[in-house]
């Protein structure tokens, strides 16, 4: 009975460690995505600012 519990705990520990590693990898990936997305958004924002400035000049 004790042996079965120890094996179960070992399996659970291995599962937990692998699960935490997956979360770490996912977190790094999400941070990477967020940072690249942020730079893209800022580029888009700068482009739209330029366009709006140009359209104001052409309107006036």
C-alpha positions as a Markdown table, in Angstrom:
| # | Residue | x | y | z |
|---|---|---|---|---|
| 1 | Unk | 0.0 | 0.0 | 0.0 |
| 2 | Unk | 2.8 | 2.4 | 0.9 |
| 3 | Unk | 4.7 | 1.5 | -2.2 |
| 4 | Unk | 1.6 | 2.3 | -4.4 |
| 5 | Unk | 1.3 | 5.7 | -2.7 |
| 6 | Unk | 5.0 | 6.4 | -3.2 |
| 7 | Unk | 4.7 | 5.5 | -6.9 |
| 8 | Unk | 1.6 | 7.6 | -7.2 |
| 9 | Unk | 3.4 | 10.6 | -5.6 |
| 10 | Unk | 6.4 | 10.1 | -7.9 |
| 11 | Unk | 4.2 | 10.1 | -11.0 |
| 12 | Unk | 2.4 | 13.2 | -9.7 |
| 13 | Unk | 5.7 | 14.9 | -9.0 |
| 14 | Unk | 7.0 | 14.1 | -12.5 |
| 15 | Unk | 3.7 | 15.3 | -14.0 |
| 16 | Unk | 3.8 | 18.5 | -11.9 |
| 17 | Unk | 7.4 | 19.3 | -12.9 |
| 18 | Unk | 6.7 | 18.7 | -16.6 |
| 19 | Unk | 3.5 | 20.8 | -16.3 |
| 20 | Unk | 5.4 | 23.7 | -14.7 |
| 21 | Unk | 8.1 | 23.5 | -17.4 |
| 22 | Unk | 5.4 | 23.7 | -20.0 |
| 23 | Unk | 3.9 | 26.8 | -18.3 |
| 24 | Unk | 7.4 | 28.4 | -18.2 |
| 25 | Unk | 7.8 | 27.8 | -21.9 |
| 26 | Unk | 4.3 | 29.1 | -22.6 |
| 27 | Unk | 5.0 | 32.2 | -20.5 |
| 28 | Unk | 8.2 | 32.9 | -22.5 |
| 29 | Unk | 6.4 | 32.4 | -25.7 |
| 30 | Unk | 3.5 | 34.7 | -24.7 |
| 31 | Unk | 6.0 | 37.4 | -23.6 |
| 32 | Unk | 7.8 | 37.1 | -26.9 |
| 33 | Unk | 4.4 | 37.4 | -28.8 |
| 34 | Unk | 3.4 | 40.3 | -26.7 |
| 35 | Unk | 6.7 | 42.2 | -27.2 |
| 36 | Unk | 6.6 | 41.6 | -31.0 |
| 37 | Unk | 2.9 | 42.5 | -31.2 |
| 38 | Unk | 3.6 | 45.7 | -29.2 |
| 39 | Unk | 6.3 | 46.8 | -31.6 |
| 40 | Unk | 4.0 | 46.0 | -34.6 |
| 41 | Unk | 1.2 | 48.0 | -33.0 |
| 42 | Unk | 3.5 | 51.0 | -32.4 |
| 43 | Unk | 4.6 | 50.8 | -36.0 |
| 44 | Unk | 1.0 | 50.8 | -37.2 |
| 45 | Unk | 0.2 | 53.6 | -34.9 |
| 46 | Unk | 3.1 | 55.7 | -36.2 |
| 47 | Unk | 2.0 | 55.0 | -39.8 |
| 48 | Unk | -1.6 | 56.1 | -39.1 |
| 49 | Unk | -0.2 | 59.2 | -37.4 |
| 50 | Unk | 1.8 | 60.0 | -40.5 |
| 51 | Unk | -1.3 | 59.4 | -42.7 |
| 52 | Unk | -3.5 | 61.6 | -40.6 |
| 53 | Unk | -0.9 | 64.4 | -40.7 |
| 54 | Unk | -0.6 | 64.1 | -44.5 |
| 55 | Unk | -4.4 | 64.1 | -44.8 |
| 56 | Unk | -4.7 | 67.2 | -42.6 |
| 57 | Unk | -2.1 | 69.0 | -44.8 |
| 58 | Unk | -3.9 | 68.0 | -48.0 |
| 59 | Unk | -7.2 | 69.1 | -46.6 |
| 60 | Unk | -6.0 | 72.6 | -45.5 |
